[in-house]
XYZ file of C-alpha atoms in Angstrom:
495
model
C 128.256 14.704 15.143
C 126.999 16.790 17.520
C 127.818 20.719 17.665
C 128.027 22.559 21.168
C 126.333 25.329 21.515
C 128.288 26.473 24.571
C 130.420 28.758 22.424
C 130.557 32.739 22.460
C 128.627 34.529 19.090
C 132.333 34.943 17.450
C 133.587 31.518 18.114
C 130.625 30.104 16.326
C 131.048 32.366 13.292
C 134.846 30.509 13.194
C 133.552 27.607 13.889
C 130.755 25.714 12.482
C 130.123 22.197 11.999
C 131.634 20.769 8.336
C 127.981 18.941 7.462
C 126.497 21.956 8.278
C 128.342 24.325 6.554
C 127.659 22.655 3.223
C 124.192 22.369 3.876
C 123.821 25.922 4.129
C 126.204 26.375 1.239
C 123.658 23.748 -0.778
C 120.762 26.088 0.779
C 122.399 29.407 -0.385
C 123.183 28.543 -3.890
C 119.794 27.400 -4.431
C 118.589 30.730 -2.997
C 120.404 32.464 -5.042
C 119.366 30.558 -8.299
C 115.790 31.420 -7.646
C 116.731 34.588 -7.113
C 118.367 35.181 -10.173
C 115.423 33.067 -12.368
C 113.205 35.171 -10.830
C 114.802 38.360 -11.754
C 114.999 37.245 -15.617
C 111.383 36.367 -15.356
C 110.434 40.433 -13.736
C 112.519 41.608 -16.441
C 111.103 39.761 -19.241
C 107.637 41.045 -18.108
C 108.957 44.382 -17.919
C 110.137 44.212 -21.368
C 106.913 42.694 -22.858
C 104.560 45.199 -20.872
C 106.947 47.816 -22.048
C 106.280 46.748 -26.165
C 102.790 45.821 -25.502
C 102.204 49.457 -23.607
C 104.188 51.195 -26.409
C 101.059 50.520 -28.803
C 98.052 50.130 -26.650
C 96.065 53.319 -25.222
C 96.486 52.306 -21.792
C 100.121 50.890 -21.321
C 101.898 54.222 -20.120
C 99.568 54.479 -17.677
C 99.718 51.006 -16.805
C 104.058 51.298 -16.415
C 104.335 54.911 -15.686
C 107.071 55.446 -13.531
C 109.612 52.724 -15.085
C 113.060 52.979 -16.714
C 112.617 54.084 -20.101
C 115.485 53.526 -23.406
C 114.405 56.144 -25.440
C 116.172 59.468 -25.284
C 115.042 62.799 -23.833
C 114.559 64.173 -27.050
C 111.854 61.179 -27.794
C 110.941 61.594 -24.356
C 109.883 65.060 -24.944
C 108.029 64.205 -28.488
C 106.227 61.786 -27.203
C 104.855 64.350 -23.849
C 104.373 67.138 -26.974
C 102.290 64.946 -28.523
C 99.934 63.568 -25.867
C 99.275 67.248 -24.738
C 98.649 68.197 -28.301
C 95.763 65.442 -28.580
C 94.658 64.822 -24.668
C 92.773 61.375 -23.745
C 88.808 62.345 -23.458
C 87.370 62.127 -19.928
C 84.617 61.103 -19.912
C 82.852 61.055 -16.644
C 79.588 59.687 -15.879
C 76.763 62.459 -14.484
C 75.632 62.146 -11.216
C 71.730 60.642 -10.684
C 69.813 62.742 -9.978
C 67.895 61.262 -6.264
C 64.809 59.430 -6.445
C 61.722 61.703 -6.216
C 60.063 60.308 -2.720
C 56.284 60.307 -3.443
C 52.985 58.022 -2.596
C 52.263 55.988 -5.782
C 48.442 56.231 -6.458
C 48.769 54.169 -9.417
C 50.211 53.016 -12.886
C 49.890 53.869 -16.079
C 50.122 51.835 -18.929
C 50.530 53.922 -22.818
C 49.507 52.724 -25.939
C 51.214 55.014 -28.590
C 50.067 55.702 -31.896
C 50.962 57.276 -35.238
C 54.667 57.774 -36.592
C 57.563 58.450 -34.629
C 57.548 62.141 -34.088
C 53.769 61.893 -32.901
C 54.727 58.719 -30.558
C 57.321 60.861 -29.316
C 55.145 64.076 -28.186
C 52.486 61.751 -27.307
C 55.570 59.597 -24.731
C 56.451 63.410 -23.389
C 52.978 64.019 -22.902
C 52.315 60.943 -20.938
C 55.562 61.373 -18.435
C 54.150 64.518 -17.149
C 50.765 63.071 -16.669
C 52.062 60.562 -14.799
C 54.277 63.094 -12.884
C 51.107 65.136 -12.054
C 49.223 62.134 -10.810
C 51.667 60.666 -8.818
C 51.704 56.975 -10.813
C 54.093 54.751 -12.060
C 54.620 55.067 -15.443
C 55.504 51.404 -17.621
C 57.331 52.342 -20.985
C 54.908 52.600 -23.595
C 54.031 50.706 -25.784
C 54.752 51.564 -29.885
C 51.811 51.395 -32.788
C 52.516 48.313 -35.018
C 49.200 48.865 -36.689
C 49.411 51.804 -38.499
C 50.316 52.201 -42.818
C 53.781 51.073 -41.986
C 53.284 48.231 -40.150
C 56.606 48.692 -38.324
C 57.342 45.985 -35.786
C 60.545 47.743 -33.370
C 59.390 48.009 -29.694
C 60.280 51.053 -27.371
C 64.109 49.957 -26.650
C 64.737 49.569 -30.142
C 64.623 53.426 -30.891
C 64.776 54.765 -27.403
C 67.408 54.424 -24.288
C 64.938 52.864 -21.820
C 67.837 52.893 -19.234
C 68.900 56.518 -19.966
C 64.728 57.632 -19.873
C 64.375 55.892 -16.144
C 67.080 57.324 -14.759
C 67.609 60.638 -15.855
C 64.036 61.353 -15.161
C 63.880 59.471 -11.263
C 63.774 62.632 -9.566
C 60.710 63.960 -11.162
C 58.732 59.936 -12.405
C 58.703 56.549 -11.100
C 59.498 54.468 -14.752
C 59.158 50.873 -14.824
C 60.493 48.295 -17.977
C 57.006 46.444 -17.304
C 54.079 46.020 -14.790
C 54.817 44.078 -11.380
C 53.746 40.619 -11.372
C 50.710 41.334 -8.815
C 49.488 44.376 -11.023
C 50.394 41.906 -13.918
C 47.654 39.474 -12.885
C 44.783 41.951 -12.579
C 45.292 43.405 -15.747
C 45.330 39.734 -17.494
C 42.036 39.396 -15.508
C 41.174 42.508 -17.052
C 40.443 44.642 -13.864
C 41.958 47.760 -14.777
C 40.240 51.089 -16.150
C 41.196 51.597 -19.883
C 40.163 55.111 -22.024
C 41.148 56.870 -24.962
C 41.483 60.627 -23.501
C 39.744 63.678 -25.348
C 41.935 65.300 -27.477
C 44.215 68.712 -26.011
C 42.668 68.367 -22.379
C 44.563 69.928 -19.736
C 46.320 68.466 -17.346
C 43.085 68.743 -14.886
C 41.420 66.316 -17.068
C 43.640 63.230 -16.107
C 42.949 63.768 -12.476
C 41.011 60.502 -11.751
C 41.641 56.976 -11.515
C 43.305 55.498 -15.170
C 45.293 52.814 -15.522
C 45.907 52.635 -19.607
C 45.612 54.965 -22.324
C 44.689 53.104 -25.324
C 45.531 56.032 -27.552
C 48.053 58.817 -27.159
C 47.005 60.979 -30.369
C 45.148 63.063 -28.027
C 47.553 65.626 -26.705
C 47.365 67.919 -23.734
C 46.514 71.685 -24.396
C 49.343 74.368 -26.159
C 48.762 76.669 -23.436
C 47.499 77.711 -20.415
C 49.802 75.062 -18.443
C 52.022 75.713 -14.976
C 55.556 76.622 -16.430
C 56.374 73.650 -14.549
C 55.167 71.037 -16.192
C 55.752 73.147 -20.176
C 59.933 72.862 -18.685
C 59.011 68.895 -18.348
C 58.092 68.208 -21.448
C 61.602 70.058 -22.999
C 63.219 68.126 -20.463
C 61.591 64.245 -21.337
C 61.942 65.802 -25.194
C 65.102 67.367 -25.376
C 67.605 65.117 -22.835
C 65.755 62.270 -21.505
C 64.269 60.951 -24.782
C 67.767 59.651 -26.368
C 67.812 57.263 -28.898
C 69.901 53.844 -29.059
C 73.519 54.022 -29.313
C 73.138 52.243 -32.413
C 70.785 54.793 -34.389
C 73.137 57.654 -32.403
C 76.488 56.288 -33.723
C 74.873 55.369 -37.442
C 73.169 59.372 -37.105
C 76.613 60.973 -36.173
C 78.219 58.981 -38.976
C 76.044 59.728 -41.911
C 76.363 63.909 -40.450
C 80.533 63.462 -40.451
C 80.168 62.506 -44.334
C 78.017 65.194 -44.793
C 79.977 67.795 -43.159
C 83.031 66.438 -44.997
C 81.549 68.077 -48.099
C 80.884 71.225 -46.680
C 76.915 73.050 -45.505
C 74.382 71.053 -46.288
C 70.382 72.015 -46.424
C 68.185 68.927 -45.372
C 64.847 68.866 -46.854
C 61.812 66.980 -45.667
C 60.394 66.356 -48.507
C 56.793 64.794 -47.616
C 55.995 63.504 -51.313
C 55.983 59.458 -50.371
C 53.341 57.388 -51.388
C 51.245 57.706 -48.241
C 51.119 61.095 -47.686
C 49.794 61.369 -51.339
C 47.411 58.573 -50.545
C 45.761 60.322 -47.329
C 46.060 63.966 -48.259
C 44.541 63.275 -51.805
C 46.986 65.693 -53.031
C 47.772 64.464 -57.138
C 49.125 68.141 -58.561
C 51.287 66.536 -61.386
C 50.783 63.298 -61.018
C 49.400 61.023 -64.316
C 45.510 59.732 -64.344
C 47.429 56.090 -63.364
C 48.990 57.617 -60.199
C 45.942 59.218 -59.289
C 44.060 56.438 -59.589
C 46.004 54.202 -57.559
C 46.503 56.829 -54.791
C 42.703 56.924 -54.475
C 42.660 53.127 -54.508
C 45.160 52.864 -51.509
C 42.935 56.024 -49.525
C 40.010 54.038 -49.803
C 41.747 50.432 -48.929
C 42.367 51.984 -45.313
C 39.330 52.676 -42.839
C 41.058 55.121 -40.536
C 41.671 57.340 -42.992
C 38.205 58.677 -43.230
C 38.291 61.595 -45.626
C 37.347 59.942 -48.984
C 36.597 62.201 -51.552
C 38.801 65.191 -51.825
C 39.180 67.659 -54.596
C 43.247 68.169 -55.279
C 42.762 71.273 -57.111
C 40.869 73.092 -54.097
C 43.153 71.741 -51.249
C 46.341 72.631 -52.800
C 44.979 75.784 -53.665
C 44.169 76.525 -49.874
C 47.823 75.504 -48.999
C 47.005 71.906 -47.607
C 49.390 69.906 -50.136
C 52.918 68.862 -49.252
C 54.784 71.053 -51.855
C 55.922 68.723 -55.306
C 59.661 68.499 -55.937
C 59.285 71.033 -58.433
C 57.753 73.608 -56.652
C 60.491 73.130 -54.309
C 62.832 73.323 -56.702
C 61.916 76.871 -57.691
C 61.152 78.357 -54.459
C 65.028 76.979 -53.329
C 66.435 78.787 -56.268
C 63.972 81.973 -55.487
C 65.841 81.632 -51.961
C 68.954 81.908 -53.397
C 70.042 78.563 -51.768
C 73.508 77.561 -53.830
C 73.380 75.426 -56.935
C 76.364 73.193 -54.766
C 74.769 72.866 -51.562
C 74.220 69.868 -50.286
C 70.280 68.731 -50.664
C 69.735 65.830 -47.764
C 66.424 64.190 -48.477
C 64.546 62.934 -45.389
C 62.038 61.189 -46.232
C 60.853 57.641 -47.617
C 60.466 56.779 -51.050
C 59.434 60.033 -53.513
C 56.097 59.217 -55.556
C 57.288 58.691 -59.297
C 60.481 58.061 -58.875
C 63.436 60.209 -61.165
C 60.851 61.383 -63.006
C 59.560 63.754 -60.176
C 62.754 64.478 -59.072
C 64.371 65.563 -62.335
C 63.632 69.352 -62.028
C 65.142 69.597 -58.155
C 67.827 67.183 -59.230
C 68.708 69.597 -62.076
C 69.109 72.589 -60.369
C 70.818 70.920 -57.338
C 73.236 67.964 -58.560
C 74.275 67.275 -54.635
C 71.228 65.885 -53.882
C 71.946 62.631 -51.585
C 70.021 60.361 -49.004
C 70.903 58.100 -46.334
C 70.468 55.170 -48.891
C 73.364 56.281 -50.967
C 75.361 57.539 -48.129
C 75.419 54.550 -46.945
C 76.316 50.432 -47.616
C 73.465 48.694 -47.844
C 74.394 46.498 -44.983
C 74.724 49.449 -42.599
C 71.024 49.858 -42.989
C 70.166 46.401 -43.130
C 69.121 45.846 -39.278
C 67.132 49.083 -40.432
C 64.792 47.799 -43.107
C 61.453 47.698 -42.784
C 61.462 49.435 -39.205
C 60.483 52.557 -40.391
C 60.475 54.669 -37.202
C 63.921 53.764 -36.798
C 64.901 55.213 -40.349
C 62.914 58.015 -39.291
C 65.053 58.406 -36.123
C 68.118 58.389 -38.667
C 67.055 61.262 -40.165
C 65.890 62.996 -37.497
C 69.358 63.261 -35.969
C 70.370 64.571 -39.654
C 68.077 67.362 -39.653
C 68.377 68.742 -36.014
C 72.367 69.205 -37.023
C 71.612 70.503 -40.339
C 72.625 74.098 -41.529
C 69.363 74.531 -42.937
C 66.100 72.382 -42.319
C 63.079 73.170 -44.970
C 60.069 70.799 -44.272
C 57.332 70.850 -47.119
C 54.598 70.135 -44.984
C 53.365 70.701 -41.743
C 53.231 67.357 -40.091
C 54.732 65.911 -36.890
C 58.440 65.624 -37.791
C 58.463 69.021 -39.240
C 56.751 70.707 -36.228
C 58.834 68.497 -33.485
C 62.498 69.142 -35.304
C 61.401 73.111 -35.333
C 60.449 73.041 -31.985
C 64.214 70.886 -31.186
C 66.136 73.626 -33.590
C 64.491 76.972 -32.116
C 65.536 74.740 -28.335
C 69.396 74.017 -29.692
C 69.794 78.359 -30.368
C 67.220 79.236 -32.918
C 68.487 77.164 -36.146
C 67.566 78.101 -39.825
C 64.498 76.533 -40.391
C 62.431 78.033 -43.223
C 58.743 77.446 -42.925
C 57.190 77.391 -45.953
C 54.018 79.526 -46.835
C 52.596 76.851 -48.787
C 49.558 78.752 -49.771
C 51.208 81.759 -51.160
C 53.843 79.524 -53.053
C 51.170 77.539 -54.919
C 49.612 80.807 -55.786
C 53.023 82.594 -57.294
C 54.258 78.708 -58.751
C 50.989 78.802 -60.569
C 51.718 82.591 -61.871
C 55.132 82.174 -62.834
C 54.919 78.968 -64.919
C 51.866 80.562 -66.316
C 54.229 83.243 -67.388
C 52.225 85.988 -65.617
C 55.283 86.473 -63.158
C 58.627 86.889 -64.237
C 61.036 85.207 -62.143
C 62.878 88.203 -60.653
C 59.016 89.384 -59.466
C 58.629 85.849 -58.318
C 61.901 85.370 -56.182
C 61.378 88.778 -54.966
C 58.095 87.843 -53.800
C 59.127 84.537 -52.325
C 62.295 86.326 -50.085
C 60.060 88.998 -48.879
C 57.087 86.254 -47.825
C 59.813 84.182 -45.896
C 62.541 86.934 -44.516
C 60.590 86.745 -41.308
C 59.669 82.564 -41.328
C 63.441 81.072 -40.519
C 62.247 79.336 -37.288
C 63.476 82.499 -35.110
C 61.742 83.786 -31.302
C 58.078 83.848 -32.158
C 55.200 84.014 -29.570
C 52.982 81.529 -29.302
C 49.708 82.461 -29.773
C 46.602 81.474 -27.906
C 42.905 80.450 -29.415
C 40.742 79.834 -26.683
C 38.270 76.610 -26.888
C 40.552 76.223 -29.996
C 43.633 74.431 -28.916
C 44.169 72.284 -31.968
C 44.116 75.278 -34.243
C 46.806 77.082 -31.612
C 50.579 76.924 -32.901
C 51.836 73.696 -31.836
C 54.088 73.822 -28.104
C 56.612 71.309 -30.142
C 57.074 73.506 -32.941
C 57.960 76.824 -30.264
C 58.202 75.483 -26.559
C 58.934 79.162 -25.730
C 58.862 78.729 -21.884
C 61.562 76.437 -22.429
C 64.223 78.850 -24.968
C 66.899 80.882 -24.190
C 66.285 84.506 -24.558
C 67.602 85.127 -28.396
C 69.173 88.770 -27.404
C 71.872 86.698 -24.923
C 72.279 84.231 -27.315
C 73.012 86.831 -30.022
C 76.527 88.281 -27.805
C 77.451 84.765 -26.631
């Protein structure tokens, strides 16, 4: 049948044609079944986002703005306690821009030594670069010194963080491009081992690797500019991993759990022993076998050394003993927290029984810690090093008992972070009273006297750095007091 269409708008609303009223009845009813199916499936969601949002971080956000059951009083809980314990923004920093410069080079590191004198050295070698105008490649770490450690740069440091926080001043490259690549495996590139504490004048020809990095520039007598530098590769772009970070922060939370705690870098390992020929109460068998392992290694070219003489002139790491008494002459307290950082200590218990004694609380990463949280850790020695680096910046109280690179780097890093307790050991003048008091020539309140007075002024505060000219090496170390770099101490005493 065939409907007319001749009919007015009103007629047709009357009037419709029978088949096609039940098709659009048919039509409508299945309209309005989707409809409805469709509305239980929103609703359903809703519900499910709803639960789901209820217990993970980022569901309110996600339905903010939906019907909620609970009741205002919940309501109101629920707003007390978000703005009680806000979310943490964090927000990434701008890059800084690329520094726009003619490359007249690049310059490939070879590191050496431990950690702390890789990492001056790497500082060191970023604002050589920076003055010559080359592309820098990320250095390359010693894997042939006593420890034998195999980790490569990224395995302490954040390569990505080092590039890019430093772009504006250095051009940093993960590796050599392929052309430059080729002429180096033909071997057409200039190699040297600089002469030790040069300044920055001296590197002002063609090089293209440094085979040796234990060769630092100058303490003084550099352009502020390039003394700011170093703090800056040392004290923000040299970060390491967030693995040795996280693992760092962790083992300082279950310290500061307990309360203050005094780390002490206590340089009494086998090696140090070994190469400083230091033996001060140490049996003929332990002598003899540290003399045995001096002589087993070439580079280590001093030979025959009197103990008795060098510890005498101050040029022994101090024995656990020794620092057992001069902690007590300090008045440090019998429950203080005693973090060692440091390897293995030479004899075992047996040397540590008198520090031990008078400080029960004396702990180490190694029993902090579950043996598999150090276990990607073993036998990478730089990065247990890094561990306890991060330790002893945060530290109320840092006391190194010997002069070497950690102790003068994590000075330098306290004195930058607001002038930290370090005390700094007069090594020559303890030896001296030690040696008077156990000889009962000294009584102990003379002693402790003696050793507060000698150290009331060493506590790593704002200190010039002197100047020795034609003497750099004998200078106080820029790592230990980078003084152009630290806040003045009289703001920093009414902040």
């Amino acid at each position: 049948m065939v409907c007319k269409a001749a009919m007015g708008i009103k007629a047709l609303e009357k009037l419709k044609c029978p088949s096609s009223v039940a098709a659009a009845a048919r039509s409508s009813l299945k309209l309005w079944m989707l409809r409805a199916t469709t509305t239980v499936l929103l609703w359903t969601c809703v519900v499910q986002f709803t639960a789901v949002g209820n217990s993970w971080t980022w569901g309110p956000r996600v339905l903010k703005g939906w019907p909620s059951c609970r009741t205002a009083r919940e309501a109101a809980a629920v707003t007390t306690t978000r703005l009680a314990m806000p979310e943490p923004v964090v927000e990434k920093a701008p890059l800084p821009p690329k520094r726009i410069y003619r490359n007249n080079g690049y310059l490939m590191v070879s590191c050496n030594g431990g950690l702390n004198q890789m990492r001056a050295a790497i500082c060191d070698m970023v604002v050589i670069a920076r003055s010559l105008n080359v592309t820098l490649i990320v250095p390359e770490l010693d894997k042939t010194s006593f420890w034998n450690d195999p980790s490569e740069f990224q395995d302490i440091f954040d390569v990505e963080h080092l590039i890019t926080s430093l772009r504006d001043e250095v051009r940093i490259l993960r590796e050599l491009p392929p052309r430059i690549k080729l002429r180096v495996g033909l071997g057409k590139f200039h190699s040297m081992p600089p002469i030790s504490w040069s300044d920055i004048s001296y590197y002002h020809k063609q090089v293209l690797h440094l085979n040796k990095t234990d060769a630092r520039l100058a303490n003084n007598g550099l352009p502020l500019e390039i003394q700011r530098l170093h703090c800056r590769v040392n004290y923000s772009a040299l970060k390491f991993t967030s693995q040795i970070e996280e693992l760092g922060r962790r083992v300082i939370r279950m310290l500061r759990q307990n309360g203050p705690f005094l780390v002490l870098h206590l340089r009494y390992e086998m090696d140090m022993l070994a190469f400083s020929g230091c033996t001060q109460g140490c049996t003929p068998k332990e002598t003899e076998e540290l003399t045995r392992m001096r002589y087993a290694y070439p580079w280590w070219k001093e030979k025959v050394i009197n103990s008795f003489v060098k510890r005498k002139d101050g040029l022994c790491p101090l024995t656990p003993e020794e620092v057992a008494l001069v902690l007590k002459a300090l008045d440090i307290d019998k429950s203080m927290q005693i973090y060692i950082a440091a390897g293995e200590i030479y004899g075992g218990k047996r040397r540590m029984a008198s520090l031990t004694s008078a400080y029960p609380n004396v702990v180490r990463k190694e029993t902090l810690l579950e043996p598999s949280d150090l276990m990607f850790f073993q036998n990478h020695s730089s990065q247990m090093a890094a561990l306890d680096y991060l330790v002893s910046l945060e530290s109320d109280i840092f006391v190194p008992t010997y002069d070497g690179n950690m102790a003068k780097v994590v000075e330098g890093h306290r004195r930058y972070m607001g002038f930290k307790k370090t005390i700094l050991l007069d090594r020559k003048l303890i030896v001296e009273l030690v040696d008077q008091y156990t000889s009962g020539s000294l009584r102990w309140d003379e002693f402790a006297s003696l050793i507060k007075a000698v150290h009331s002024n060493r506590m790593g505060s704002a200190a010039t750095r002197p100047a020795i000219p034609d003497r750099p090496k004998e200078e106080d170390y820029f790592y230990a007091n980078p003084q152009e770099c630290l806040q003045d101490p009289n703001m920093l005493q009414t902040l």
